[in-house]
CSV table of C-alpha atoms in Angstrom, one decimal:
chain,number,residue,atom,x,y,z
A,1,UNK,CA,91.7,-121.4,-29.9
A,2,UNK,CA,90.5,-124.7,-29.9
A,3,UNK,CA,88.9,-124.9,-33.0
A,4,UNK,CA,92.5,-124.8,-34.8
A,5,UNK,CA,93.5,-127.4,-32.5
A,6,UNK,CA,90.5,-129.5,-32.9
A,7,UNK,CA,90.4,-128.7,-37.4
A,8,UNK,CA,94.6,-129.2,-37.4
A,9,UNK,CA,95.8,-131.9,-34.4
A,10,UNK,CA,92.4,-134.3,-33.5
A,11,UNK,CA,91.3,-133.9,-37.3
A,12,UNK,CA,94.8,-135.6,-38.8
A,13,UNK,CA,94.8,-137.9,-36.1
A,14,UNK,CA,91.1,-139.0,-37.2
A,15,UNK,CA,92.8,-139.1,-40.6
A,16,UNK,CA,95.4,-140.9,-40.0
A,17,UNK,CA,93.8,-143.1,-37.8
A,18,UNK,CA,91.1,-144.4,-40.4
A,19,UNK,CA,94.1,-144.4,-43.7
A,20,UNK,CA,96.2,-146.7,-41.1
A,21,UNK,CA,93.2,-148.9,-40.7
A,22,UNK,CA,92.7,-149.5,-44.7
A,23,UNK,CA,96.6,-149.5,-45.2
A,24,UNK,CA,97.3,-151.8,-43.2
A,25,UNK,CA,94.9,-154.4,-44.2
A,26,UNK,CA,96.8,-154.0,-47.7
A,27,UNK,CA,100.2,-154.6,-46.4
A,28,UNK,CA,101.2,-150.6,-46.3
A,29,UNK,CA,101.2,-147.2,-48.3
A,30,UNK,CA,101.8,-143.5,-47.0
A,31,UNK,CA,100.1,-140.6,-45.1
A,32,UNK,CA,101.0,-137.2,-45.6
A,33,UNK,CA,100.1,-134.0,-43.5
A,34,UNK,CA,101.0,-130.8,-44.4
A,35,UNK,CA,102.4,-128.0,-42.6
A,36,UNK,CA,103.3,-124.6,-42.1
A,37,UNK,CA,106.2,-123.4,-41.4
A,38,UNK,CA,104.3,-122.2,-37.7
A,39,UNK,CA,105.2,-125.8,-37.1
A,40,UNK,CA,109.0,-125.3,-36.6
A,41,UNK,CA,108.3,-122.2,-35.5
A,42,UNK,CA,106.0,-119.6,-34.3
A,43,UNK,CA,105.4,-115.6,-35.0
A,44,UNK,CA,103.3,-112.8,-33.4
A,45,UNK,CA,99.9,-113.1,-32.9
A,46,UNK,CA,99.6,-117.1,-34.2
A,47,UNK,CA,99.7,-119.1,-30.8
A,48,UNK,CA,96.2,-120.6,-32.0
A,49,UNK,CA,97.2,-122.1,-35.2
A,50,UNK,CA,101.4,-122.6,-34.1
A,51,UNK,CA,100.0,-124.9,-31.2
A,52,UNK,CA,97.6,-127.0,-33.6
A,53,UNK,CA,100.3,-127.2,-36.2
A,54,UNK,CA,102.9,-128.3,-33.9
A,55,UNK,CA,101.0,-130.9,-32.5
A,56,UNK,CA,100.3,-131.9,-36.3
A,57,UNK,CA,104.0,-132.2,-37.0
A,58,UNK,CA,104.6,-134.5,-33.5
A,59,UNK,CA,101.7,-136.7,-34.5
A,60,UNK,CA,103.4,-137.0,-37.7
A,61,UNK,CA,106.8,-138.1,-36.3
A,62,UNK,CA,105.1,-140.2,-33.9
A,63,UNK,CA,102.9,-142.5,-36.2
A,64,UNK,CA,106.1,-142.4,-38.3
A,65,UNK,CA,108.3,-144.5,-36.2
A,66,UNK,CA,105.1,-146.0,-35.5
A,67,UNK,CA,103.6,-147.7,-38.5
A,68,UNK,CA,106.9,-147.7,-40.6
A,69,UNK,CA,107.6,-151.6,-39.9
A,70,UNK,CA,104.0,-151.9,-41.2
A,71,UNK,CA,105.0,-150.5,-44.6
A,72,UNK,CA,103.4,-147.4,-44.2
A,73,UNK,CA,105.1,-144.0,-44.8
A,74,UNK,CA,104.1,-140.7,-43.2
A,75,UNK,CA,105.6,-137.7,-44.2
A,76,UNK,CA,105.0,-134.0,-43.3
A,77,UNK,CA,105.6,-131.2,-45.8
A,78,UNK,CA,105.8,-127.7,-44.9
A,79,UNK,CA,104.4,-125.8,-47.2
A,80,UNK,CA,104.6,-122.4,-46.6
A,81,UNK,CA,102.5,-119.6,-48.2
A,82,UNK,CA,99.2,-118.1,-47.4
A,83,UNK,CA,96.4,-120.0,-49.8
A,84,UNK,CA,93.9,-117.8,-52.2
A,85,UNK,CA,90.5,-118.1,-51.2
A,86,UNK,CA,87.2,-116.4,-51.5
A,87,UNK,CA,88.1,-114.3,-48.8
A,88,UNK,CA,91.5,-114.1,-49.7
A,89,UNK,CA,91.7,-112.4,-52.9
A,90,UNK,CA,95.9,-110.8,-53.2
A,91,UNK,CA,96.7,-112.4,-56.9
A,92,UNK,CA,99.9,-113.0,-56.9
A,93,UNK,CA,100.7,-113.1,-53.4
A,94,UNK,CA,98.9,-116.4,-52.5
A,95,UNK,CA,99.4,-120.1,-53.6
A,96,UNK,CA,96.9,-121.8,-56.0
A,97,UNK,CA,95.0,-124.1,-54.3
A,98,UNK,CA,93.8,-125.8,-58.1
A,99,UNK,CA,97.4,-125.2,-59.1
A,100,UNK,CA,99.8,-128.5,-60.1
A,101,UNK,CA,102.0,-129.2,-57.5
A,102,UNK,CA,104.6,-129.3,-59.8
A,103,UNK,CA,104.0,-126.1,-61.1
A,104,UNK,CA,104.2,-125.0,-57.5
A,105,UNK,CA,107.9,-126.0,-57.2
């Protein structure tokens, strides 16, 4: 359990951490994280990865009101849909993770 934690909360709070640093000796720019939809809510058998992405989403809103009157935007997207992999091999069941965001919409 506390390797999602670790991978999805302390891992985009190194992140944003070190893209705050460089933005804000340039006057500003954006951070995004993205989500699941686990971080609004949570199903059976996914407390692991619901915590971590919850806590994701909270850093989010927090370095949000944060760093916005520093000129730097953060945003989290949910994004929901499991992602083809090596080990996940369901054609047309899975997102694309070479696909154009665009095409995605």
């Amino acid at each position: 359990m506390g390797q999602f934690k670790e991978i999805t909360a302390y891992g985009g709070f190194l992140v944003a951490q070190a893209a705050a640093k460089r933005q804000l000796a340039v006057g500003g720019g954006a951070i995004f994280f993205t989500g699941a939809s686990a971080s609004v809510k949570d199903y059976p058998q996914s407390a692991p990865f619901a915590m971590g992405k919850f806590a994701l989403r909270g850093l989010a809103q927090s370095i949000a009101r944060e760093l916005a009157p520093q000129n730097i935007h953060v945003a989290h997207f949910v994004i929901d849909g499991g992602i083809r992999s090596a080990t996940r091999i369901e054609p047309d069941s899975l997102l694309d993770p070479d696909a154009d965001f665009v095409q995605i919409i």
